Coordinates of C-alpha atoms and ligand atoms in Angstrom, one line a residue:
M95 CA -11.6 -71.9 -31.5
R96 CA -12.5 -75.9 -31.2
S97 CA -14.6 -77.2 -34.1
L98 CA -17.1 -79.3 -32.7
T99 CA -17.6 -82.3 -35.7
N100 CA -16.6 -85.5 -35.4
K101 CA -17.1 -88.9 -36.7
K102 CA -18.8 -90.8 -33.9
K103 CA -22.5 -91.4 -34.3
I104 CA -24.5 -93.0 -31.8
M105 CA -27.2 -95.3 -33.2
A106 CA -30.3 -94.6 -31.3
K107 CA -29.9 -90.6 -31.9
D108 CA -28.1 -88.9 -34.1
F109 CA -26.2 -86.5 -32.9
E110 CA -22.3 -86.0 -32.7
I111 CA -20.1 -87.5 -30.1
P112 CA -17.7 -84.4 -29.6
Q113 CA -14.5 -84.8 -29.7
L114 CA -12.3 -84.5 -26.9
P115 CA -10.3 -81.1 -27.0
T116 CA -6.2 -81.4 -26.0
Y117 CA -7.3 -78.7 -23.8
I118 CA -10.9 -77.0 -22.8
E119 CA -11.7 -73.7 -25.6
I120 CA -14.6 -72.0 -25.7
P121 CA -16.3 -73.2 -28.7
H122 CA -18.6 -71.4 -31.8
I123 CA -21.6 -70.7 -30.7
N124 CA -24.1 -72.5 -32.6
E125 CA -27.6 -71.2 -32.0
G126 CA -31.3 -73.4 -31.5
V127 CA -28.1 -76.8 -31.5
M128 CA -30.1 -78.4 -28.6
E129 CA -33.0 -76.7 -29.2
G130 CA -36.0 -79.2 -28.5
D131 CA -39.1 -80.2 -27.0
G132 CA -37.0 -81.7 -23.8
P133 CA -36.8 -84.3 -21.4
F134 CA -40.5 -87.0 -21.7
K135 CA -43.0 -85.3 -19.5
A136 CA -44.9 -87.3 -17.0
V137 CA -48.4 -88.3 -17.1
E138 CA -51.4 -87.7 -14.5
E139 CA -50.2 -90.7 -12.7
F140 CA -47.2 -89.5 -11.7
Q141 CA -48.0 -85.6 -11.3
T142 CA -50.8 -86.0 -9.1
P143 CA -49.1 -88.3 -6.3
L144 CA -47.4 -85.1 -5.9
G145 CA -49.9 -82.3 -6.1
F146 CA -48.9 -81.1 -9.1
P147 CA -51.7 -81.0 -11.9
G148 CA -51.9 -83.8 -14.5
E149 CA -51.7 -81.9 -17.6
K150 CA -51.3 -78.5 -18.8
V151 CA -53.5 -76.4 -16.8
D152 CA -56.0 -73.8 -19.4
N153 CA -54.8 -70.7 -17.7
W154 CA -51.8 -71.8 -17.6
Q155 CA -49.6 -68.6 -18.0
E156 CA -51.7 -67.0 -14.5
V157 CA -50.8 -69.6 -12.9
A158 CA -47.1 -69.1 -14.1
I159 CA -47.7 -65.4 -13.2
A160 CA -48.8 -66.1 -9.8
K161 CA -46.7 -68.7 -8.8
M162 CA -43.5 -66.5 -10.2
G163 CA -44.5 -64.1 -7.6
E164 CA -44.6 -66.5 -4.7
L165 CA -41.1 -67.6 -5.2
K166 CA -40.2 -64.0 -5.6
S167 CA -41.7 -63.5 -1.9
K168 CA -40.3 -66.3 0.0
Y169 CA -37.5 -66.9 -1.6
R170 CA -35.4 -63.4 -1.1
S171 CA -32.0 -65.1 -3.2
I172 CA -34.8 -65.2 -6.1
Q173 CA -35.3 -61.8 -6.6
V174 CA -31.5 -61.2 -5.9
F175 CA -30.2 -63.5 -8.2
L176 CA -32.7 -61.3 -11.3
D177 CA -31.8 -57.9 -10.0
S178 CA -28.6 -58.1 -9.3
C179 CA -27.1 -59.3 -13.2
V180 CA -24.7 -57.0 -15.0
K181 CA -24.1 -59.2 -17.5
C182 CA -20.4 -58.5 -17.4
G183 CA -20.1 -61.9 -19.1
A184 CA -18.1 -64.0 -16.4
C185 CA -20.8 -66.9 -16.7
T186 CA -20.6 -67.1 -19.9
D187 CA -17.7 -69.9 -20.4
K188 CA -18.4 -71.9 -16.6
C189 CA -21.4 -74.3 -17.8
H190 CA -20.0 -77.6 -19.3
Y191 CA -23.3 -77.6 -21.2
F192 CA -22.6 -74.7 -23.0
L193 CA -18.8 -75.8 -23.6
G194 CA -19.9 -79.3 -24.7
S195 CA -23.0 -78.4 -27.2
S196 CA -21.8 -74.6 -28.3
D197 CA -25.3 -73.9 -27.4
P198 CA -25.7 -70.2 -26.9
K199 CA -28.7 -70.8 -24.5
N200 CA -26.5 -73.2 -22.1
M201 CA -24.3 -70.2 -20.7
P202 CA -26.0 -69.6 -17.4
V203 CA -26.7 -65.7 -18.3
A204 CA -28.7 -67.3 -20.9
R205 CA -30.6 -69.8 -19.2
Q206 CA -30.9 -67.2 -16.4
D207 CA -32.9 -64.4 -18.5
L208 CA -35.8 -67.0 -20.0
F209 CA -36.4 -66.8 -16.6
R210 CA -35.2 -63.2 -16.3
S211 CA -37.3 -61.8 -18.8
V212 CA -40.5 -63.2 -17.9
Y213 CA -39.8 -61.4 -14.2
R214 CA -39.5 -58.2 -15.8
R215 CA -42.4 -57.8 -17.7
H216 CA -44.4 -59.3 -14.7
F217 CA -43.2 -57.5 -11.8
T218 CA -40.5 -54.8 -12.8
F219 CA -41.8 -51.5 -13.8
A220 CA -39.2 -50.7 -16.7
G221 CA -40.1 -54.4 -18.0
K222 CA -44.4 -53.4 -17.9
Y223 CA -44.1 -50.5 -19.7
F224 CA -41.0 -50.5 -21.4
P225 CA -40.4 -53.9 -22.1
K226 CA -38.8 -53.8 -25.4
L227 CA -35.5 -51.1 -23.3
V228 CA -35.5 -53.5 -20.7
G229 CA -35.6 -57.5 -22.6
A230 CA -38.8 -57.7 -20.7
K231 CA -40.8 -61.3 -22.4
E232 CA -43.8 -62.8 -22.3
L233 CA -44.3 -65.9 -21.4
D234 CA -45.8 -67.2 -24.7
E235 CA -45.4 -70.7 -25.5
G236 CA -42.1 -70.2 -26.8
M237 CA -40.5 -69.7 -23.9
L238 CA -42.5 -71.6 -21.9
D239 CA -40.8 -74.8 -24.3
D240 CA -37.5 -72.9 -24.0
W241 CA -37.9 -73.6 -19.9
Y242 CA -38.8 -76.6 -20.6
N243 CA -36.1 -77.5 -22.7
Y244 CA -33.1 -74.9 -21.2
F245 CA -34.3 -76.1 -17.6
H246 CA -33.7 -79.3 -17.8
Q247 CA -29.9 -78.7 -19.6
C248 CA -29.1 -77.4 -16.0
S249 CA -27.5 -79.9 -13.0
Q250 CA -27.9 -77.1 -10.6
C251 CA -24.4 -78.0 -10.3
R252 CA -23.3 -74.3 -9.2
R253 CA -20.2 -74.0 -11.4
C254 CA -21.6 -70.9 -12.8
A255 CA -21.8 -69.3 -9.3
V256 CA -18.2 -69.7 -8.3
F257 CA -17.2 -67.0 -11.1
C258 CA -20.1 -64.8 -11.1
P259 CA -18.8 -61.7 -9.1
Y260 CA -22.2 -61.5 -8.1
G261 CA -22.8 -65.2 -6.7
I262 CA -26.1 -65.5 -8.8
D263 CA -27.1 -68.7 -9.1
T264 CA -27.8 -70.4 -11.3
A265 CA -28.6 -73.9 -9.8
E266 CA -31.7 -71.3 -8.0
I267 CA -33.3 -70.4 -10.8
S268 CA -33.4 -73.2 -13.0
M269 CA -35.5 -75.2 -9.7
A270 CA -37.5 -72.2 -8.8
A271 CA -38.6 -72.9 -13.7
R272 CA -39.4 -75.9 -13.4
E273 CA -41.6 -75.3 -9.3
V274 CA -43.5 -73.2 -12.3
L275 CA -43.6 -75.7 -14.5
D276 CA -44.6 -78.7 -12.1
A277 CA -47.3 -75.8 -11.1
V278 CA -48.1 -75.4 -14.8
G279 CA -48.5 -79.3 -15.3
V280 CA -45.8 -79.7 -17.5
G281 CA -43.3 -81.2 -15.0
Q282 CA -40.6 -83.9 -16.3
K283 CA -41.3 -87.8 -16.0
Y284 CA -38.2 -89.2 -14.7
C285 CA -37.9 -86.5 -10.8
N286 CA -41.4 -87.0 -10.7
Q287 CA -42.0 -90.7 -11.1
I288 CA -39.0 -91.8 -9.2
L289 CA -40.3 -88.9 -6.4
G290 CA -43.5 -91.2 -6.4
K291 CA -41.8 -94.0 -5.1
A292 CA -39.3 -92.5 -2.9
I293 CA -42.4 -91.2 -0.9
T294 CA -44.7 -94.3 -0.6
I295 CA -42.6 -97.2 -0.7
G296 CA -39.1 -95.2 0.3
N297 CA -36.9 -95.8 -2.3
N298 CA -36.3 -94.0 -5.9
L299 CA -36.7 -97.9 -6.7
G300 CA -40.0 -98.8 -5.8
L301 CA -38.2 -102.2 -4.0
P302 CA -40.8 -103.5 -1.4
E303 CA -38.9 -104.6 2.1
P304 CA -38.8 -108.8 1.5
A305 CA -36.8 -107.6 -1.7
L306 CA -34.2 -105.4 0.4
R307 CA -34.6 -108.2 2.6
D308 CA -33.3 -110.9 0.5
T309 CA -30.6 -107.8 -1.4
L310 CA -29.3 -107.3 1.4
L311 CA -29.1 -111.1 3.2
D312 CA -27.2 -112.5 -0.3
L313 CA -24.1 -110.1 0.0
E314 CA -23.8 -111.1 3.4
E315 CA -23.4 -114.9 2.2
E316 CA -21.2 -113.8 -0.7
I317 CA -18.9 -111.6 1.2
E318 CA -18.9 -114.4 4.1
E319 CA -17.8 -116.7 1.5
E320 CA -15.1 -114.3 -0.9
T321 CA -13.8 -113.4 3.0
G322 CA -14.3 -115.8 5.6
V323 CA -15.6 -113.1 7.3
A324 CA -19.2 -112.8 8.6
V325 CA -19.4 -109.1 8.0
K326 CA -23.6 -108.0 7.9
Y327 CA -25.6 -105.6 6.1
P328 CA -29.1 -105.0 9.0
L329 CA -32.2 -104.1 8.3
D330 CA -34.4 -102.2 10.5
V331 CA -32.8 -103.1 13.8
K332 CA -34.5 -101.5 16.1
G333 CA -31.9 -100.0 19.1
A334 CA -28.7 -99.6 16.6
E335 CA -26.7 -97.2 17.5
I336 CA -26.3 -96.4 13.3
L337 CA -28.7 -95.3 10.9
L338 CA -27.6 -95.4 7.6
I339 CA -29.1 -93.9 5.0
T340 CA -27.3 -94.6 1.4
P341 CA -28.5 -93.6 -2.0
S342 CA -30.9 -96.6 -2.8
A343 CA -28.2 -97.8 -6.5
D344 CA -25.9 -99.3 -3.5
F345 CA -28.5 -102.2 -2.9
F346 CA -27.6 -103.5 -6.0
A347 CA -26.0 -101.7 -9.5
E348 CA -21.9 -101.6 -10.2
P349 CA -20.1 -100.0 -8.9
H350 CA -22.7 -98.0 -6.5
I351 CA -23.1 -101.9 -4.6
D352 CA -19.0 -102.2 -4.1
G353 CA -19.1 -99.3 -2.5
L354 CA -22.2 -100.7 0.2
I355 CA -19.9 -103.6 0.8
G356 CA -16.4 -101.4 2.1
Y357 CA -19.6 -99.4 4.5
G358 CA -20.0 -102.4 6.3
K359 CA -16.6 -103.5 6.4
V360 CA -16.0 -99.8 8.2
F361 CA -18.6 -100.2 10.1
H362 CA -17.9 -104.6 10.5
Q363 CA -14.5 -103.0 12.0
D364 CA -15.5 -100.9 14.1
G365 CA -17.7 -102.6 15.5
V366 CA -20.8 -100.6 15.8
S367 CA -23.9 -101.5 15.7
W368 CA -25.3 -100.3 12.6
T369 CA -28.6 -100.4 10.2
M370 CA -30.2 -99.9 7.6
S371 CA -34.2 -98.9 6.8
S372 CA -36.8 -100.6 4.7
Y373 CA -39.2 -97.7 5.2
A374 CA -36.8 -94.9 4.2
S375 CA -34.2 -96.9 1.9
E376 CA -33.1 -93.7 0.1
G377 CA -30.7 -91.6 0.4
A378 CA -31.3 -89.8 -2.2
N379 CA -34.4 -86.6 -2.5
F380 CA -35.0 -85.4 -6.2
G381 CA -37.4 -83.2 -4.5
M382 CA -34.3 -80.4 -4.3
F383 CA -33.9 -81.2 -8.5
I384 CA -37.4 -80.1 -8.7
G385 CA -37.3 -77.3 -6.6
S386 CA -40.0 -78.7 -4.5
Y387 CA -39.8 -77.9 -1.0
D388 CA -42.6 -79.9 -0.5
V389 CA -42.2 -82.6 -1.9
M390 CA -38.9 -82.8 -0.5
R391 CA -40.0 -82.7 2.7
K392 CA -42.6 -85.7 2.4
A393 CA -39.2 -87.6 1.9
A394 CA -36.9 -86.1 4.4
L395 CA -40.2 -87.3 7.2
R396 CA -39.9 -90.6 6.3
I397 CA -35.9 -90.7 7.1
R398 CA -36.9 -89.0 10.6
K399 CA -39.7 -91.2 11.4
A400 CA -37.4 -94.5 10.6
A401 CA -34.9 -92.7 12.9
L402 CA -37.1 -92.2 15.6
D403 CA -38.4 -96.1 15.4
L404 CA -35.4 -97.7 15.2
E405 CA -35.0 -95.0 17.9
V406 CA -31.3 -94.4 16.4
S407 CA -28.6 -92.2 17.9
R408 CA -26.8 -91.6 14.8
V409 CA -28.1 -90.6 11.4
M410 CA -25.4 -91.2 9.2
V411 CA -25.7 -90.7 4.7
G412 CA -24.2 -92.8 1.8
E413 CA -22.3 -91.9 -0.9
C414 CA -24.8 -89.5 -3.0
G415 CA -24.1 -86.2 -3.6
H416 CA -27.0 -84.4 -3.4
A417 CA -28.3 -86.2 -0.4
W418 CA -25.4 -84.5 1.2
R419 CA -26.3 -81.5 0.1
V420 CA -30.0 -82.0 1.1
A421 CA -28.5 -83.4 4.5
Y422 CA -26.3 -81.0 5.5
S423 CA -27.8 -78.2 4.3
F424 CA -31.8 -78.8 4.6
W425 CA -32.3 -81.4 7.0
N426 CA -32.6 -79.3 10.3
T427 CA -35.4 -77.3 8.6
L428 CA -37.2 -80.6 7.0
S429 CA -36.9 -83.3 9.5
G430 CA -35.7 -82.3 12.8
V431 CA -31.8 -84.1 12.6
G432 CA -29.2 -81.3 13.2
S433 CA -30.2 -78.2 15.1
G434 CA -32.8 -77.1 13.1
G435 CA -37.1 -78.2 13.5
S436 CA -39.5 -76.8 16.3
D437 CA -42.0 -79.1 15.7
E438 CA -42.7 -82.1 18.4
Y439 CA -41.3 -84.8 15.9
S440 CA -38.4 -82.5 15.6
L441 CA -37.5 -81.8 19.1
K442 CA -38.0 -85.0 20.1
L443 CA -35.5 -86.6 17.2
Q444 CA -32.7 -84.1 18.8
D445 CA -32.9 -85.2 22.4
Q446 CA -32.7 -88.8 21.0
L447 CA -29.5 -87.8 18.6
D448 CA -26.2 -88.1 20.7
S449 CA -25.2 -84.8 20.3
R450 CA -21.4 -86.0 20.4
Y451 CA -21.0 -86.8 16.5
P452 CA -22.0 -84.4 13.5
Q453 CA -25.9 -85.0 13.2
P454 CA -25.6 -86.2 10.2
Q455 CA -22.6 -87.4 9.6
H456 CA -21.1 -89.2 6.0
I457 CA -19.9 -91.5 5.5
I458 CA -16.9 -90.8 4.5
E459 CA -16.3 -88.2 7.8
Y460 CA -16.8 -91.7 9.7
T461 CA -13.9 -93.5 7.6
H462 CA -11.8 -90.7 8.1
D463 CA -12.3 -90.4 11.6
L464 CA -12.1 -94.2 12.5
I465 CA -8.4 -93.8 10.0
S466 CA -7.4 -90.7 11.9
R467 CA -7.7 -92.7 15.1
G468 CA -5.6 -96.0 13.9
K469 CA -8.6 -98.0 14.2
L470 CA -8.9 -99.1 11.3
E471 CA -6.1 -100.9 8.8
F472 CA -5.5 -102.1 5.4
D473 CA -2.9 -103.2 3.0
K474 CA -2.8 -101.0 0.2
S475 CA -0.9 -103.2 -1.9
E476 CA -4.6 -104.1 -2.8
N477 CA -5.2 -101.1 -4.7
D478 CA -1.0 -101.3 -6.5
D479 CA -2.9 -103.0 -10.1
R480 CA -4.5 -98.9 -10.1
T481 CA -3.5 -94.9 -10.8
V482 CA -6.5 -92.9 -9.2
T483 CA -8.5 -89.5 -9.5
F484 CA -11.0 -88.1 -7.9
H485 CA -13.8 -86.4 -8.8
D486 CA -15.6 -83.9 -6.6
S487 CA -19.4 -84.1 -6.9
C488 CA -21.1 -80.6 -7.3
N489 CA -23.2 -80.6 -4.7
V490 CA -20.4 -82.1 -2.2
A491 CA -17.9 -79.7 -3.6
R492 CA -20.2 -76.3 -3.9
A493 CA -22.6 -76.9 -1.3
T494 CA -21.3 -79.0 1.8
N495 CA -18.9 -79.5 4.0
M496 CA -17.4 -82.4 5.9
G497 CA -15.5 -82.5 8.9
G498 CA -16.1 -79.1 10.5
I499 CA -12.9 -77.8 9.1
P500 CA -12.4 -75.2 5.5
N501 CA -12.4 -77.4 2.7
G502 CA -12.7 -80.7 4.1
Q503 CA -15.1 -81.6 1.6
F504 CA -12.3 -81.9 -0.7
I505 CA -9.5 -82.3 1.8
L506 CA -11.3 -86.1 3.9
P507 CA -12.1 -87.9 0.2
R508 CA -8.6 -87.4 -0.6
E509 CA -7.5 -88.6 2.2
V510 CA -9.4 -91.6 3.2
I511 CA -7.9 -92.7 -0.6
K512 CA -4.6 -91.7 0.0
A513 CA -4.9 -94.1 3.1
V514 CA -5.3 -96.8 0.5
C515 CA -3.9 -96.4 -2.3
N516 CA -0.6 -95.8 -3.0
N517 CA -1.3 -94.0 -6.7
Y518 CA -3.6 -90.8 -6.6
V519 CA -3.0 -88.0 -9.1
D520 CA -5.4 -85.4 -9.3
M521 CA -6.9 -83.8 -12.1
E522 CA -6.4 -80.0 -13.3
R523 CA -6.5 -77.5 -10.6
G524 CA -9.2 -75.5 -12.5
T525 CA -11.4 -78.5 -12.9
I526 CA -11.7 -79.9 -9.1
M527 CA -12.6 -78.6 -6.0
E528 CA -14.8 -75.8 -6.0
S529 CA -14.4 -75.5 -9.6
T530 CA -15.1 -78.8 -10.5
F531 CA -16.8 -80.0 -13.5
C532 CA -20.0 -81.5 -12.9
C533 CA -20.3 -85.4 -14.4
G534 CA -23.0 -84.0 -16.7
G535 CA -25.8 -86.1 -15.2
G536 CA -26.6 -84.5 -11.9
G537 CA -29.8 -82.2 -11.7
G538 CA -32.5 -84.5 -12.2
L539 CA -30.8 -86.0 -15.9
L540 CA -29.5 -88.8 -15.6
T541 CA -32.4 -90.7 -17.8
D542 CA -31.7 -91.8 -21.3
D543 CA -33.4 -89.2 -23.4
L544 CA -31.5 -86.7 -22.1
M545 CA -28.1 -88.7 -23.8
E546 CA -27.9 -86.5 -26.4
I547 CA -27.0 -83.1 -23.3
R548 CA -25.3 -86.0 -20.8
I549 CA -22.9 -86.8 -23.4
K550 CA -21.3 -83.3 -24.3
G551 CA -22.4 -82.2 -21.0
A552 CA -19.8 -84.7 -19.6
L553 CA -16.9 -83.2 -22.2
P554 CA -15.2 -81.2 -19.4
R555 CA -14.6 -84.0 -16.9
M556 CA -13.7 -86.1 -19.8
Q557 CA -10.4 -83.9 -20.9
A558 CA -9.4 -83.3 -17.7
L559 CA -9.3 -87.7 -17.4
K560 CA -7.6 -87.9 -20.6
E561 CA -5.5 -85.5 -19.5
V562 CA -4.2 -87.4 -15.9
E563 CA -5.0 -90.6 -18.1
K564 CA -1.5 -89.5 -20.5
T565 CA 0.5 -88.0 -18.3
S566 CA 0.4 -90.2 -15.4
G567 CA -1.8 -93.5 -16.3
V568 CA -4.7 -93.1 -14.5
D569 CA -6.8 -96.2 -14.7
T570 CA -9.5 -95.3 -11.5
L571 CA -12.4 -92.8 -11.4
A572 CA -13.2 -92.4 -7.6
A573 CA -16.6 -89.8 -6.8
I574 CA -18.5 -90.3 -3.9
C575 CA -21.8 -89.9 -6.1
A576 CA -24.1 -92.2 -7.3
I577 CA -25.1 -90.4 -9.8
C578 CA -21.7 -89.7 -10.5
K579 CA -21.2 -93.4 -10.9
S580 CA -24.7 -94.1 -13.3
Q581 CA -23.2 -91.4 -15.7
F582 CA -19.7 -92.3 -15.7
S583 CA -20.0 -95.8 -16.1
K584 CA -22.5 -94.7 -18.9
V585 CA -20.5 -91.9 -21.1
L586 CA -17.1 -92.9 -20.9
P587 CA -17.2 -95.2 -23.5
K588 CA -18.0 -92.7 -25.7
F589 CA -15.2 -91.5 -25.1
D590 CA -12.7 -94.8 -25.3
F591 CA -12.4 -95.2 -21.3
D592 CA -13.4 -98.8 -19.5
P593 CA -16.3 -98.1 -18.5
Y594 CA -15.5 -99.8 -15.3
M595 CA -13.0 -97.2 -14.4
I596 CA -15.5 -95.6 -12.2
V597 CA -15.4 -97.2 -9.0
S598 CA -16.8 -95.8 -5.2
V599 CA -14.4 -94.7 -2.9
H600 CA -15.5 -97.0 -0.3
Q601 CA -14.7 -99.3 -2.7
L602 CA -11.6 -98.8 -2.5
V603 CA -11.8 -98.8 0.7
S604 CA -13.5 -102.0 1.1
E605 CA -10.1 -103.4 -1.3
A606 CA -7.5 -102.5 1.4
I607 CA -8.6 -103.1 4.5
I608 CA -8.3 -106.0 6.4
L609 CA -10.7 -107.8 8.7
D610 CA -10.6 -109.8 11.6
K611 CA -10.9 -113.4 10.6
P612 CA -13.0 -115.3 12.9
Q613 CA -11.0 -118.5 14.6
T614 CA -12.5 -120.9 12.3
I615 CA -12.8 -124.6 13.7
D616 CA -9.4 -125.7 12.2
S617 CA -7.3 -122.4 13.7
E618 CA -8.6 -123.0 16.9
P619 CA -6.7 -125.0 18.6
E620 CA -3.5 -123.4 17.2
E621 CA -4.0 -120.3 18.6
V622 CA -5.1 -121.3 21.5
A623 CA -1.8 -123.3 21.4
E624 CA -0.2 -120.5 21.2
E625 CA -1.9 -118.8 23.4
I626 CA -1.0 -120.9 26.2
N627 CA 3.0 -121.6 25.0
N628 CA 2.8 -117.2 25.5
Ligands
SF4_1379 S1 -25.7 -74.0 -12.1 FE1 -24.4 -75.9 -13.5 S2 -25.0 -76.6 -15.3 FE2 -26.6 -75.1 -14.6 S3 -26.1 -73.1 -15.9 FE3 -24.7 -73.3 -14.1 S4 -23.0 -74.5 -14.6 FE4 -24.8 -74.0 -16.4
SF4_1380 S1 -21.3 -63.3 -14.1 FE1 -23.2 -62.8 -12.9 S2 -23.0 -61.5 -13.3 FE2 -21.7 -62.2 -15.0 S3 -23.1 -62.4 -16.8 FE3 -22.5 -64.1 -15.1 S4 -24.5 -63.8 -13.5 FE4 -24.4 -62.3 -14.1

């Protein structure tokens, strides 16, 4: 057993950063150590645009129970998950937030029980008549506070579900709880404020078209100056073949923008026509985090409209973990990208999209395919100053696939990295692929008011990283998720790592790719002469 004490303190808030252990051990339980008010709550201006009450409604208990009933009938999985837990305990030590915080309510089964106990009280015979016997509880103020607090200490990573013999998915229960909270007017500021911008302006940052266009033009200039090649970052090009939907962090923040630079270079080398859309310039869809199908759909429909208006034949997704989950798992029924959707616009889009390609397709699948067909050339030595490891992002790892092959979501990113880097090492097997540990900032937790749980939740990933740093000299952590990249930039230094060691996979591609140089005025006569001589 290890102690979670440490000398280091964070300036802004007085909490202790856990020391990295030699290996992950189950911590002593510290009841209530993460109790609190939860993240900042959304005020009216962030609630009402999403269709939620502006503040906590007077009859909130009645509304909450009615909402639970609605969700129980709408999503059969919720009722199955709530009814089937046998308290075997297999999930208890699988959550990074429990391992990092030691608060027993961060054990997945205990987190579920916050919801399950109320479900039992109101929706089961035994819970109605013999509540104490079956652990049924009322939804009172204390329980509501616990819901708000502890369901915002779940990144919906689904690691616990991998180890549950019944496949109970705490992420879905967490989404349902957040949906109930929004229905009674107790929403989370971070997610709901962002969603308001995404569904009205088209991206999480509220970046208007002129700002986006300027950013992309600046990027083109910088790349041409650096490489001598006119790599383009097109916006709103009607008739382009590919519409790229990428997280808006790619437009400005490090290390994300280096990934965007890489996508552009790959498109350039392939010679394909592509575009981004100022109307739908966001891949992230926080509607999934708050459990709201309606809000998730509003964001997804902007993408459908952009695809129809721009008359593209392919839709591609950039490096964003939950965006890929929403695209891969839900876009078909949300928007008609893929095989689902039967409304007029879905059918029109399906007719328009080229069925010879996966719809949607991940940028990793695209680059991997070009590499496999020998269409890209690399100088791997450009990355020889790095020893790289790969962090499997939760939503990609446990909720999607790539390449249409079993475990493709683990294989393809690694093969892309190995095609552009000579030095690659995996972290310990129990911490990657389907067992990957969350970065600690997913599921709508990437806000500074949740910094304590973000740092504590990062502990298992940091421990595995420290191990390969020690044993193999790993100095670069690659990821294909915008949230992971932002989270790691913040938490790496808390555990004595270089914050710049986190990179986009397409940054590694960008550094190694050999671009066709256009003929310059100086080189032209020589090349022409050479051709004549040949
Ligand atoms: S989904 Fe992830 S964060 Fe949530 S309880 Fe399970 S392991 Fe923890
Ligand atoms: S592993 Fe599954 S069945 Fe066992 S306690 Fe956890 S949720 Fe319940």
